[in-house]
mmCIF file of N, CA and C in Angstrom:
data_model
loop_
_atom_site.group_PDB
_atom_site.id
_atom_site.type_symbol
_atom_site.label_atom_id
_atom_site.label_comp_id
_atom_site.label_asym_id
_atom_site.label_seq_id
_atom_site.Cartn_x
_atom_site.Cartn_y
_atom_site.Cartn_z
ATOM 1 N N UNK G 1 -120.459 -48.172 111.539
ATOM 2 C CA UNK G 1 -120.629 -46.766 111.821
ATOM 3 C C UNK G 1 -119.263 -46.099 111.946
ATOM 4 N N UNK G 2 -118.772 -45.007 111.523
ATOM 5 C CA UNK G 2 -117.418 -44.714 111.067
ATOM 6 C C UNK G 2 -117.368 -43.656 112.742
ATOM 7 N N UNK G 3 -116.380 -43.612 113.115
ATOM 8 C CA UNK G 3 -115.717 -42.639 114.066
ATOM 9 C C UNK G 3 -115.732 -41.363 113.679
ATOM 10 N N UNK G 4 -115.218 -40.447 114.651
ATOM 11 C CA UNK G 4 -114.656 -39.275 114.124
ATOM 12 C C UNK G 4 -114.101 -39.209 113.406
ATOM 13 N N UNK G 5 -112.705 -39.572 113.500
ATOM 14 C CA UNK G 5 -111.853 -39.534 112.855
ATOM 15 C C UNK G 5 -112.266 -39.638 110.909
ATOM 16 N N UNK G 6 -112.638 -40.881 111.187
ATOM 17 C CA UNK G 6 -113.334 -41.359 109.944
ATOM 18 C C UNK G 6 -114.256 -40.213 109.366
ATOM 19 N N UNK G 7 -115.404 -39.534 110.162
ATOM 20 C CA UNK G 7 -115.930 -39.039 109.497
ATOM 21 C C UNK G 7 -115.393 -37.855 109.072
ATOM 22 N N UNK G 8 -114.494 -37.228 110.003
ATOM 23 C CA UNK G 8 -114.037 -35.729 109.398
ATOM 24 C C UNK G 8 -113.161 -35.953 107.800
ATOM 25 N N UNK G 9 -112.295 -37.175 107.603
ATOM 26 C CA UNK G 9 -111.866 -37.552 106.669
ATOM 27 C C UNK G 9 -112.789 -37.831 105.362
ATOM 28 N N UNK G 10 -114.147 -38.485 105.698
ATOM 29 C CA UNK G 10 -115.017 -38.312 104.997
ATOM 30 C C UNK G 10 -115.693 -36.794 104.155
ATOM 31 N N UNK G 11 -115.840 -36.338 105.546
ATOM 32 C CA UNK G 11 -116.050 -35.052 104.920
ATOM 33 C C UNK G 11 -114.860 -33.972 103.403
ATOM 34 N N UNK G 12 -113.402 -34.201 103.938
ATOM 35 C CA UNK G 12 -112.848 -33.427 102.745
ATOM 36 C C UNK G 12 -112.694 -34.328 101.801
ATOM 37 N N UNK G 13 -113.126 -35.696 101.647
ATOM 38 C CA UNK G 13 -113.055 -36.078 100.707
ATOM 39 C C UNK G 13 -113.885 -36.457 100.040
ATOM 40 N N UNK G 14 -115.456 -36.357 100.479
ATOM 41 C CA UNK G 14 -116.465 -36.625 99.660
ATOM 42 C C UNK G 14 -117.738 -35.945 99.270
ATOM 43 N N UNK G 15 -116.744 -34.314 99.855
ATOM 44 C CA UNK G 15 -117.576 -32.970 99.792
ATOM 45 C C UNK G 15 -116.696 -32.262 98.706
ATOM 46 N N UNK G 16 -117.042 -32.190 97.387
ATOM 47 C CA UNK G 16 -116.682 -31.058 96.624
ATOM 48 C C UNK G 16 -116.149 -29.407 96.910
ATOM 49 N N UNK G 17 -114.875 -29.496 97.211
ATOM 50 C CA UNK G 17 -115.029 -27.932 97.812
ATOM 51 C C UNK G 17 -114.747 -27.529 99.303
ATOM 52 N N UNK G 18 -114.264 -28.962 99.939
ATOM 53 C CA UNK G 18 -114.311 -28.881 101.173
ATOM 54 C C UNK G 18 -112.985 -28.559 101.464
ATOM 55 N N UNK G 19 -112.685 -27.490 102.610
ATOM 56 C CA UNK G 19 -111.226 -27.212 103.087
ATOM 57 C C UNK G 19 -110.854 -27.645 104.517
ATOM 58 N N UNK G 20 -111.787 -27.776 105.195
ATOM 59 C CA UNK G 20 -111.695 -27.775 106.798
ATOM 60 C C UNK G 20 -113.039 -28.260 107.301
ATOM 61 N N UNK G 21 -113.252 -29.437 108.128
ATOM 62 C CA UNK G 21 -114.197 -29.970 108.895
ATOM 63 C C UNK G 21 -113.702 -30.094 110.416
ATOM 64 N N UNK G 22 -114.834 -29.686 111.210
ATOM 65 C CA UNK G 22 -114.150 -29.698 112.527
ATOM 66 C C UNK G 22 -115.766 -30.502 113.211
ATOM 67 N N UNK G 23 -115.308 -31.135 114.590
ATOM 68 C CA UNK G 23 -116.460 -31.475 114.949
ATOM 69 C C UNK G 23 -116.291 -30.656 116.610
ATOM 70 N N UNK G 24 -117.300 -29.875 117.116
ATOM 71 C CA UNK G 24 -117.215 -28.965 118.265
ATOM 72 C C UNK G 24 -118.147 -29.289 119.194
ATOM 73 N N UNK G 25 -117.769 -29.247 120.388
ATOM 74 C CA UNK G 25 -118.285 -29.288 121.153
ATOM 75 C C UNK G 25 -119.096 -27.348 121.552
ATOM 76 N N UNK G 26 -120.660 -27.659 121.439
ATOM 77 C CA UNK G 26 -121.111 -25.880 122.035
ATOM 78 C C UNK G 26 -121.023 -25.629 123.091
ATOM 79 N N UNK G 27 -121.034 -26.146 124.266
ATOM 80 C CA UNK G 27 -120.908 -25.790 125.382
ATOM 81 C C UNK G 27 -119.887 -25.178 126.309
ATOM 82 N N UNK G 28 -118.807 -26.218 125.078
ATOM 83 C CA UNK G 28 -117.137 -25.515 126.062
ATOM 84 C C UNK G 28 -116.918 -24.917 125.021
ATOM 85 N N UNK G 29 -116.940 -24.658 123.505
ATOM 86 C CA UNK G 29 -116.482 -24.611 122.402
ATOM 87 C C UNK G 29 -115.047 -24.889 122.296
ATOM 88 N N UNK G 30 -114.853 -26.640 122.237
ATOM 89 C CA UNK G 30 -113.738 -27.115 122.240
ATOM 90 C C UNK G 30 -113.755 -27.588 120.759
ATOM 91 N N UNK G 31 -113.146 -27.778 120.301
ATOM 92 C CA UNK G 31 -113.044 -28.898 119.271
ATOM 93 C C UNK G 31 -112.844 -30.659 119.297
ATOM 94 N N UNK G 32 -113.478 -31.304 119.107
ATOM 95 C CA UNK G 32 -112.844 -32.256 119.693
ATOM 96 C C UNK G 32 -112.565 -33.399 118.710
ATOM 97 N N UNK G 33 -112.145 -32.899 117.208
ATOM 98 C CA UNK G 33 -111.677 -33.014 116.094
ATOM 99 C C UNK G 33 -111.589 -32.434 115.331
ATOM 100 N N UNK G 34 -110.790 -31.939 114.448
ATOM 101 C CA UNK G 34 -110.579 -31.241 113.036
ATOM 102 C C UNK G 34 -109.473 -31.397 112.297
ATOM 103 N N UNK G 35 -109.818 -31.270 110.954
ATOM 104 C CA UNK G 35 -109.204 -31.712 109.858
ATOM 105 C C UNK G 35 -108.876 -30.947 108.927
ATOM 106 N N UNK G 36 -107.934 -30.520 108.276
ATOM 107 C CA UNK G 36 -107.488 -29.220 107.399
ATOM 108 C C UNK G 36 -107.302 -28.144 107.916
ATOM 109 N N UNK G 37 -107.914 -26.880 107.211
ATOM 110 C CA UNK G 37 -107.268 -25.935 107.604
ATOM 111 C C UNK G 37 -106.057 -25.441 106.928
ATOM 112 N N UNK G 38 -105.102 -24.075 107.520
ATOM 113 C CA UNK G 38 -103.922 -23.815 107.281
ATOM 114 C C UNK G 38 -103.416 -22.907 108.469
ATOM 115 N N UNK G 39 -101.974 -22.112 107.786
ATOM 116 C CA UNK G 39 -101.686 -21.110 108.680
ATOM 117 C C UNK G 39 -102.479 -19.993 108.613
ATOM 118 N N UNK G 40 -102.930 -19.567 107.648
ATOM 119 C CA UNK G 40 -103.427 -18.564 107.106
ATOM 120 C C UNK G 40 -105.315 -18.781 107.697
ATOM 121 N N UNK G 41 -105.486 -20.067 108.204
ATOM 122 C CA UNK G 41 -106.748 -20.531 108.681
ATOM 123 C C UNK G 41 -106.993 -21.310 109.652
ATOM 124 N N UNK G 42 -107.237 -20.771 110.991
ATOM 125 C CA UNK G 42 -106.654 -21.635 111.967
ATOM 126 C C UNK G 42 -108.307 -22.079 112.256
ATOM 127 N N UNK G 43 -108.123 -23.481 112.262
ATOM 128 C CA UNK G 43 -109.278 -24.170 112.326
ATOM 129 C C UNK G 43 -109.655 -24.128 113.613
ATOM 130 N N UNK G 44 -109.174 -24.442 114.449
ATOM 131 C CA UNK G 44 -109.163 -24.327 116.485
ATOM 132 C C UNK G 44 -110.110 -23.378 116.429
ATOM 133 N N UNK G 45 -109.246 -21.877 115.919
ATOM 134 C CA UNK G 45 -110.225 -20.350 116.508
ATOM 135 C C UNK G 45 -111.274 -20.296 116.102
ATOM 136 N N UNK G 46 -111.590 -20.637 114.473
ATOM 137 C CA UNK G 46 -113.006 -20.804 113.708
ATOM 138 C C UNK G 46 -113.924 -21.545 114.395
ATOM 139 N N UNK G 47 -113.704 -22.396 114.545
ATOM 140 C CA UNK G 47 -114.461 -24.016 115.568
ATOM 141 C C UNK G 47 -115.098 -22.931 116.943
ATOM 142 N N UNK G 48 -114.171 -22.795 117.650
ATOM 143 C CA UNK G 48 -114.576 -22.029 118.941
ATOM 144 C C UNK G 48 -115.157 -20.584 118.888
ATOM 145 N N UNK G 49 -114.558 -20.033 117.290
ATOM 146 C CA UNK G 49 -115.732 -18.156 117.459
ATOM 147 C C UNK G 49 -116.960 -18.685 117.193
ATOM 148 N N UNK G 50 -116.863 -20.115 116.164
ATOM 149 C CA UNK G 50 -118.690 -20.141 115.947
ATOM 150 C C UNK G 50 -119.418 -21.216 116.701
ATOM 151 N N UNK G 51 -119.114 -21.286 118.038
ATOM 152 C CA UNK G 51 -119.812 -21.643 119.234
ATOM 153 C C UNK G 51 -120.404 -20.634 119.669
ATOM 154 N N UNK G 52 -120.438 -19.258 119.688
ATOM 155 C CA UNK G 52 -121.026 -17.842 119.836
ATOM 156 C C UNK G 52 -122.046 -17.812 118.546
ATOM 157 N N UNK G 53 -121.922 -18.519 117.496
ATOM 158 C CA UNK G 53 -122.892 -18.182 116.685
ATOM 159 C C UNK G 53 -124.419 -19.315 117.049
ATOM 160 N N UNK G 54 -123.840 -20.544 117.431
ATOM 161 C CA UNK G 54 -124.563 -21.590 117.586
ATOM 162 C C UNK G 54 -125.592 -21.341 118.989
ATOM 163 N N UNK G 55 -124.877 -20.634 120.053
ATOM 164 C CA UNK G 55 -125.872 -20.171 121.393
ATOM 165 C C UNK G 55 -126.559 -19.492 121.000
ATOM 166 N N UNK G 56 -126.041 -18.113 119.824
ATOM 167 C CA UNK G 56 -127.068 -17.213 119.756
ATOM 168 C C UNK G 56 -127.755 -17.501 119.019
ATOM 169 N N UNK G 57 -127.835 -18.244 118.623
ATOM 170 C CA UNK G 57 -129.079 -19.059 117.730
ATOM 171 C C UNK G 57 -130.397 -19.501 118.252
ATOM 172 N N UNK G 58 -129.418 -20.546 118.983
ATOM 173 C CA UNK G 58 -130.177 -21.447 120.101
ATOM 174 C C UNK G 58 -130.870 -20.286 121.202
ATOM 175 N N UNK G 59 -130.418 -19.420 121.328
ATOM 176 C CA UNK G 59 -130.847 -18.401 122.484
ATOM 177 C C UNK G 59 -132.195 -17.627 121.979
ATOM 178 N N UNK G 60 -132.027 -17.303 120.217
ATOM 179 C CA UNK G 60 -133.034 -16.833 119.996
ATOM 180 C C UNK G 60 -133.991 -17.345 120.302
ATOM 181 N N UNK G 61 -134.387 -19.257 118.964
ATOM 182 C CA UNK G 61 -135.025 -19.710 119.046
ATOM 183 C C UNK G 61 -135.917 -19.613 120.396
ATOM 184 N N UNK G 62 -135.454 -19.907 121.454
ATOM 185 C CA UNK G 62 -136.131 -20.127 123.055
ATOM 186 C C UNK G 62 -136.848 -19.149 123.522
ATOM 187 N N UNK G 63 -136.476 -17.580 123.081
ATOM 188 C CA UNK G 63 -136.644 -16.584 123.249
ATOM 189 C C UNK G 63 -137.919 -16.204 122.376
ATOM 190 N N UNK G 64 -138.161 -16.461 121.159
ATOM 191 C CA UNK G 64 -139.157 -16.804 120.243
ATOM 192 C C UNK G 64 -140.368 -17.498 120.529
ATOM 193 N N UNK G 65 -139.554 -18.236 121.610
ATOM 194 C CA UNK G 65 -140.714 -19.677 121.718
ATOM 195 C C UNK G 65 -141.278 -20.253 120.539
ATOM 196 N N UNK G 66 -139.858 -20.748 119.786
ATOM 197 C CA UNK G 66 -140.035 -21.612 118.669
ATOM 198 C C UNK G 66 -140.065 -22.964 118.700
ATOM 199 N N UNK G 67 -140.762 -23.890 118.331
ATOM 200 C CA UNK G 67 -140.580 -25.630 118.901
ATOM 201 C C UNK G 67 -140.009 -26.098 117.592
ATOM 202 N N UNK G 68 -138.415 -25.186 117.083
ATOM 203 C CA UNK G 68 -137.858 -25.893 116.138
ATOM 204 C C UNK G 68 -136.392 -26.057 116.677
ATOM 205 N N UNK G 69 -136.105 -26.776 115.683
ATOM 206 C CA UNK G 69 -134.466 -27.480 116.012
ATOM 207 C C UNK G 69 -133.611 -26.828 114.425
ATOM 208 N N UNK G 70 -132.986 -26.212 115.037
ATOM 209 C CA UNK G 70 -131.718 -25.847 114.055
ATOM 210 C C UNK G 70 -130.722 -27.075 113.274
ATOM 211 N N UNK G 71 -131.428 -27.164 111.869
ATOM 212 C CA UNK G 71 -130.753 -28.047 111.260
ATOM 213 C C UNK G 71 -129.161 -27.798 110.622
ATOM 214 N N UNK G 72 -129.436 -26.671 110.039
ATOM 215 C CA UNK G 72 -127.855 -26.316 109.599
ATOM 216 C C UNK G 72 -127.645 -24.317 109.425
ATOM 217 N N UNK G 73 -126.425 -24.175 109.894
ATOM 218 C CA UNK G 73 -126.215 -22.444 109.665
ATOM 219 C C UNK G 73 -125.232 -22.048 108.653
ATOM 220 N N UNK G 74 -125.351 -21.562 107.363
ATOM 221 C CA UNK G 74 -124.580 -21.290 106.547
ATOM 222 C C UNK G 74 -124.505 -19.795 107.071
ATOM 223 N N UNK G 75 -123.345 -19.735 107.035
ATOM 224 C CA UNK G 75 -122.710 -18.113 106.763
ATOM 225 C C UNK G 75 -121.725 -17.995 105.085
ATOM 226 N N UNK G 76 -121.991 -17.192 104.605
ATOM 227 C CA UNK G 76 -121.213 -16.367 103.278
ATOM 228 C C UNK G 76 -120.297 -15.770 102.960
ATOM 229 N N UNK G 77 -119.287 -16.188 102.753
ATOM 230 C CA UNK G 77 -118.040 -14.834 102.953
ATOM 231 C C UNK G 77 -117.822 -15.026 101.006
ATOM 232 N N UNK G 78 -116.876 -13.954 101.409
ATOM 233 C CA UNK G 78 -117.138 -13.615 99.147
ATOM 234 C C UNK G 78 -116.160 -15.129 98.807
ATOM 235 N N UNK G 79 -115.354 -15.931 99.237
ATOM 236 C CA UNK G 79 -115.083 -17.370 98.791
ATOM 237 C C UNK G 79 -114.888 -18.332 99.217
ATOM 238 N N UNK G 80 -116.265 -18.218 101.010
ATOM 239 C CA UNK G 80 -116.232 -19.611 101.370
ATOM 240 C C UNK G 80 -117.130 -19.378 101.512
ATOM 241 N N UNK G 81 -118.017 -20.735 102.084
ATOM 242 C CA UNK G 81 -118.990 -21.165 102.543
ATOM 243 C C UNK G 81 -118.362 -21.866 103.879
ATOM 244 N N UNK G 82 -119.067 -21.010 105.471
ATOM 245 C CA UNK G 82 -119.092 -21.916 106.720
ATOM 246 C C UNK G 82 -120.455 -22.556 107.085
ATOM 247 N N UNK G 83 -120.257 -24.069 106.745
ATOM 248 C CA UNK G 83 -121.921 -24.639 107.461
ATOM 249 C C UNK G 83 -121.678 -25.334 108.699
ATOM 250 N N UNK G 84 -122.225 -25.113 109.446
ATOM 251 C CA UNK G 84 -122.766 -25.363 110.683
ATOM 252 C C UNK G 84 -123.730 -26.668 110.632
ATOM 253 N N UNK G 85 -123.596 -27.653 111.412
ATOM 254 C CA UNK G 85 -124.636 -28.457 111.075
ATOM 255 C C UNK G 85 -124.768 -29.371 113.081
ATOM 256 N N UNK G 86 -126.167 -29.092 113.256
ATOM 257 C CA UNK G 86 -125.975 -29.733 114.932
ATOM 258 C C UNK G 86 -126.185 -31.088 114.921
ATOM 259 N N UNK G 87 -125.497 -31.874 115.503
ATOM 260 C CA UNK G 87 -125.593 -33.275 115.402
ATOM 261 C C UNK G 87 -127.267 -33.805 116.525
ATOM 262 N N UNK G 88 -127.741 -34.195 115.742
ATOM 263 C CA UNK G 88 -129.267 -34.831 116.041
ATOM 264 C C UNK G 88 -129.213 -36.192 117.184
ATOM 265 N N UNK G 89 -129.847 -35.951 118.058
ATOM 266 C CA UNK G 89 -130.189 -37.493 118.519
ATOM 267 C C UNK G 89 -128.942 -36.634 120.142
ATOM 268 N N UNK G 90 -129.453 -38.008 121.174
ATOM 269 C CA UNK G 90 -128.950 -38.089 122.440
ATOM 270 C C UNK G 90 -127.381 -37.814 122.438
ATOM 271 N N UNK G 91 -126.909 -38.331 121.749
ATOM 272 C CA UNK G 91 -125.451 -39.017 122.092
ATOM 273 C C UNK G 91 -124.493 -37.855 121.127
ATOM 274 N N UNK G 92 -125.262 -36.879 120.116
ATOM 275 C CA UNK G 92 -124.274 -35.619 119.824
ATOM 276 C C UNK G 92 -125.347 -34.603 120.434
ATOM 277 N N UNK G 93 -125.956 -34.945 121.515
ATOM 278 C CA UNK G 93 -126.528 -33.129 122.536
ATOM 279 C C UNK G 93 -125.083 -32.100 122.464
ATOM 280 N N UNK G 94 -125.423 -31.212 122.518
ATOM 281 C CA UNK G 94 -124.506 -29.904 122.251
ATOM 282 C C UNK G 94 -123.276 -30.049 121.325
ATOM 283 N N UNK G 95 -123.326 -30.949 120.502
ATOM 284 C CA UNK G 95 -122.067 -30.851 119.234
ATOM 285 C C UNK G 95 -122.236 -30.155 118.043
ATOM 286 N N UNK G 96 -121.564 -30.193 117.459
ATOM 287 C CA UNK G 96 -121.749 -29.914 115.613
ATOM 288 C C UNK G 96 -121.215 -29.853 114.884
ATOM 289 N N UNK G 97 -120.842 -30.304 113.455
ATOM 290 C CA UNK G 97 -120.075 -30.179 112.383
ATOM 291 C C UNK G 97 -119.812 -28.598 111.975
ATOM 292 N N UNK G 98 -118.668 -28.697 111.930
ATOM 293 C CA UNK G 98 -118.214 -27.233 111.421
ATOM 294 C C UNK G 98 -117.427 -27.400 110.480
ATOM 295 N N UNK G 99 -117.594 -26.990 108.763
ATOM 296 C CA UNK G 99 -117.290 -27.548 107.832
ATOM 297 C C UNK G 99 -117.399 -25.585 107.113
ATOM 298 N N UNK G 100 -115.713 -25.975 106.169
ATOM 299 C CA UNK G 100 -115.474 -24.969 105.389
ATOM 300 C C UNK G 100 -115.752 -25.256 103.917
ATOM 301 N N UNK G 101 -116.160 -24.208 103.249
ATOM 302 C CA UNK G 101 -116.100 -25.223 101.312
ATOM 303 C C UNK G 101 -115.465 -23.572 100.723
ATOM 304 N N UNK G 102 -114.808 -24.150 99.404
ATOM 305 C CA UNK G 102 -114.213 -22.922 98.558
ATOM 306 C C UNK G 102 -115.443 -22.849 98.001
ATOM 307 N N UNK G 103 -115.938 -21.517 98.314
ATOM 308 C CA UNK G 103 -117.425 -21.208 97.143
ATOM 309 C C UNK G 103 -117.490 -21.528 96.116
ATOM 310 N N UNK G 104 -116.057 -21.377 95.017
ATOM 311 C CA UNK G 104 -115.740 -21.795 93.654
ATOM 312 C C UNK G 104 -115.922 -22.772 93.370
ATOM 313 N N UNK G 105 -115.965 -23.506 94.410
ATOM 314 C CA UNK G 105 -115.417 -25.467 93.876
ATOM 315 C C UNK G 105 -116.679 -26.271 94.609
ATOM 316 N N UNK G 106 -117.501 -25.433 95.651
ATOM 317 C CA UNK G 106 -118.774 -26.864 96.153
ATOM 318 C C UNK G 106 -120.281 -26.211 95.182
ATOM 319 N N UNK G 107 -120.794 -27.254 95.366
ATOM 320 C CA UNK G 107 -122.253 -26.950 95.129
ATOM 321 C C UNK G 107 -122.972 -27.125 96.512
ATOM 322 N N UNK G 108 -123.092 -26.115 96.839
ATOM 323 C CA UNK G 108 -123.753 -26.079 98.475
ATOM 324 C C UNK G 108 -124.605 -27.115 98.984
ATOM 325 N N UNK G 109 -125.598 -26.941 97.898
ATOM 326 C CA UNK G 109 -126.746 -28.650 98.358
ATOM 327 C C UNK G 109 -126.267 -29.739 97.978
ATOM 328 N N UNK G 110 -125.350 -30.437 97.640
ATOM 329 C CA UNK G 110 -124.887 -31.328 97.855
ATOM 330 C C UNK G 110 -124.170 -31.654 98.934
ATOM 331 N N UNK G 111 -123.197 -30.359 99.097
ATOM 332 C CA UNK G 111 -122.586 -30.742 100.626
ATOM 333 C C UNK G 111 -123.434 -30.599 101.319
ATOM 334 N N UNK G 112 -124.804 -30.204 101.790
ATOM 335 C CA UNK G 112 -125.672 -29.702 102.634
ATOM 336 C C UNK G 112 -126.062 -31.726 102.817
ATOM 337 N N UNK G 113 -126.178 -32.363 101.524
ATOM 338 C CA UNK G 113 -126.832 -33.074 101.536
ATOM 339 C C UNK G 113 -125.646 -34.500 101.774
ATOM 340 N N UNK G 114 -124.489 -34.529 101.891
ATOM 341 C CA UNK G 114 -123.432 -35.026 102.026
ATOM 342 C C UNK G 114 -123.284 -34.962 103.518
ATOM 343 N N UNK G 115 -123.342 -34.013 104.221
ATOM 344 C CA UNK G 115 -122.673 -33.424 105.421
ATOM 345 C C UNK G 115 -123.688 -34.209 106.615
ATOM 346 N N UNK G 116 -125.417 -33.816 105.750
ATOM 347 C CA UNK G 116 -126.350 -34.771 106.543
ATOM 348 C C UNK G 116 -126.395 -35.818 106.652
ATOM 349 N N UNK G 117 -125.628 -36.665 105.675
ATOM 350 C CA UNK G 117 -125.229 -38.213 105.373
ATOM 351 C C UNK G 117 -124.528 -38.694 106.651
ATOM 352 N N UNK G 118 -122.931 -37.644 106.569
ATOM 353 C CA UNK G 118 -121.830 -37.804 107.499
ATOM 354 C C UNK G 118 -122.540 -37.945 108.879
ATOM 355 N N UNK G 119 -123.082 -37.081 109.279
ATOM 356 C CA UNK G 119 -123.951 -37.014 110.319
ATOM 357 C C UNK G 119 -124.606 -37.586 111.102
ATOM 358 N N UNK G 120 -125.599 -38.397 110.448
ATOM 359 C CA UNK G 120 -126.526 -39.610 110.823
ATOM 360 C C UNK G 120 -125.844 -40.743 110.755
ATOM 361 N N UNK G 121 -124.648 -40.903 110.265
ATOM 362 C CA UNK G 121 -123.485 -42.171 110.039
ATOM 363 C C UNK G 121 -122.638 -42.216 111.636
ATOM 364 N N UNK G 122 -122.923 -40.968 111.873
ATOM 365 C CA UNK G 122 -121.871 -40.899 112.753
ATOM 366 C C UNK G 122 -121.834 -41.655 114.544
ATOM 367 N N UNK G 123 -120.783 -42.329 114.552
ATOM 368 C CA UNK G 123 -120.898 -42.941 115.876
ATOM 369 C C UNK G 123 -120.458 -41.834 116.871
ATOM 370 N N UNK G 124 -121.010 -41.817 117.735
ATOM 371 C CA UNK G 124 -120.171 -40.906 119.106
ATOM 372 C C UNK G 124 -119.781 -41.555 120.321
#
């Protein structure tokens, strides 16, 4: 079962398109790995603004009184793709993959379907 470390490395290298993988904690919105990035893209601040996207999610759902679980949150910008993905099971409660792709260069369902790989691989 691969580590963090391991898996965030996994991620830019076996996701088409991938620029930045971070793994976050929602509760504190810490990061408590990430990988890539630049100056021009500070992976830290991204990781921690979309811990505000992940509560209000989670806030709806409850509010709904929905008995579903948020599998993954894509947001769109005109040449990335940010997916969101919450890590499943006891041992990632309140985490999640936070993963960047150049729109140009991924095919979304594959990384969608890559990222879920990383995921379920993942030791914590």
């Amino acid at each position: 079962m691969p580590n963090l470390e391991t898996s965030l490395k996994e991620c830019l290298s076996s996701i088409d398109g991938a620029t930045a993988a971070a793994l976050v904690d929602h509760t504190s919105g810490m990061a408590l790995g990430t990988l890539g990035g630049s100056k021009e893209f500070d992976l830290e601040v991204a990781a921690a603004g979309n811990t505000d996207v992940v509560r209000a999610k989670l806030r709806t759902i409850e509010h709904l009184g929905l008995k579903e679980e948020i599998e993954d949150i894509l947001i769109t910008l005109d040449t990335q793709y940010h997916l969101i993905r919450l890590i499943k099971g006891r041992a990632g409660q309140g985490l999640f993959f936070y993963l960047v792709l150049d729109s140009g260069r991924a095919n979304l369902a594959m990384a969608r379907h890559q990222l879920r790989k990383i995921e379920s691989e993942l030791e914590i």
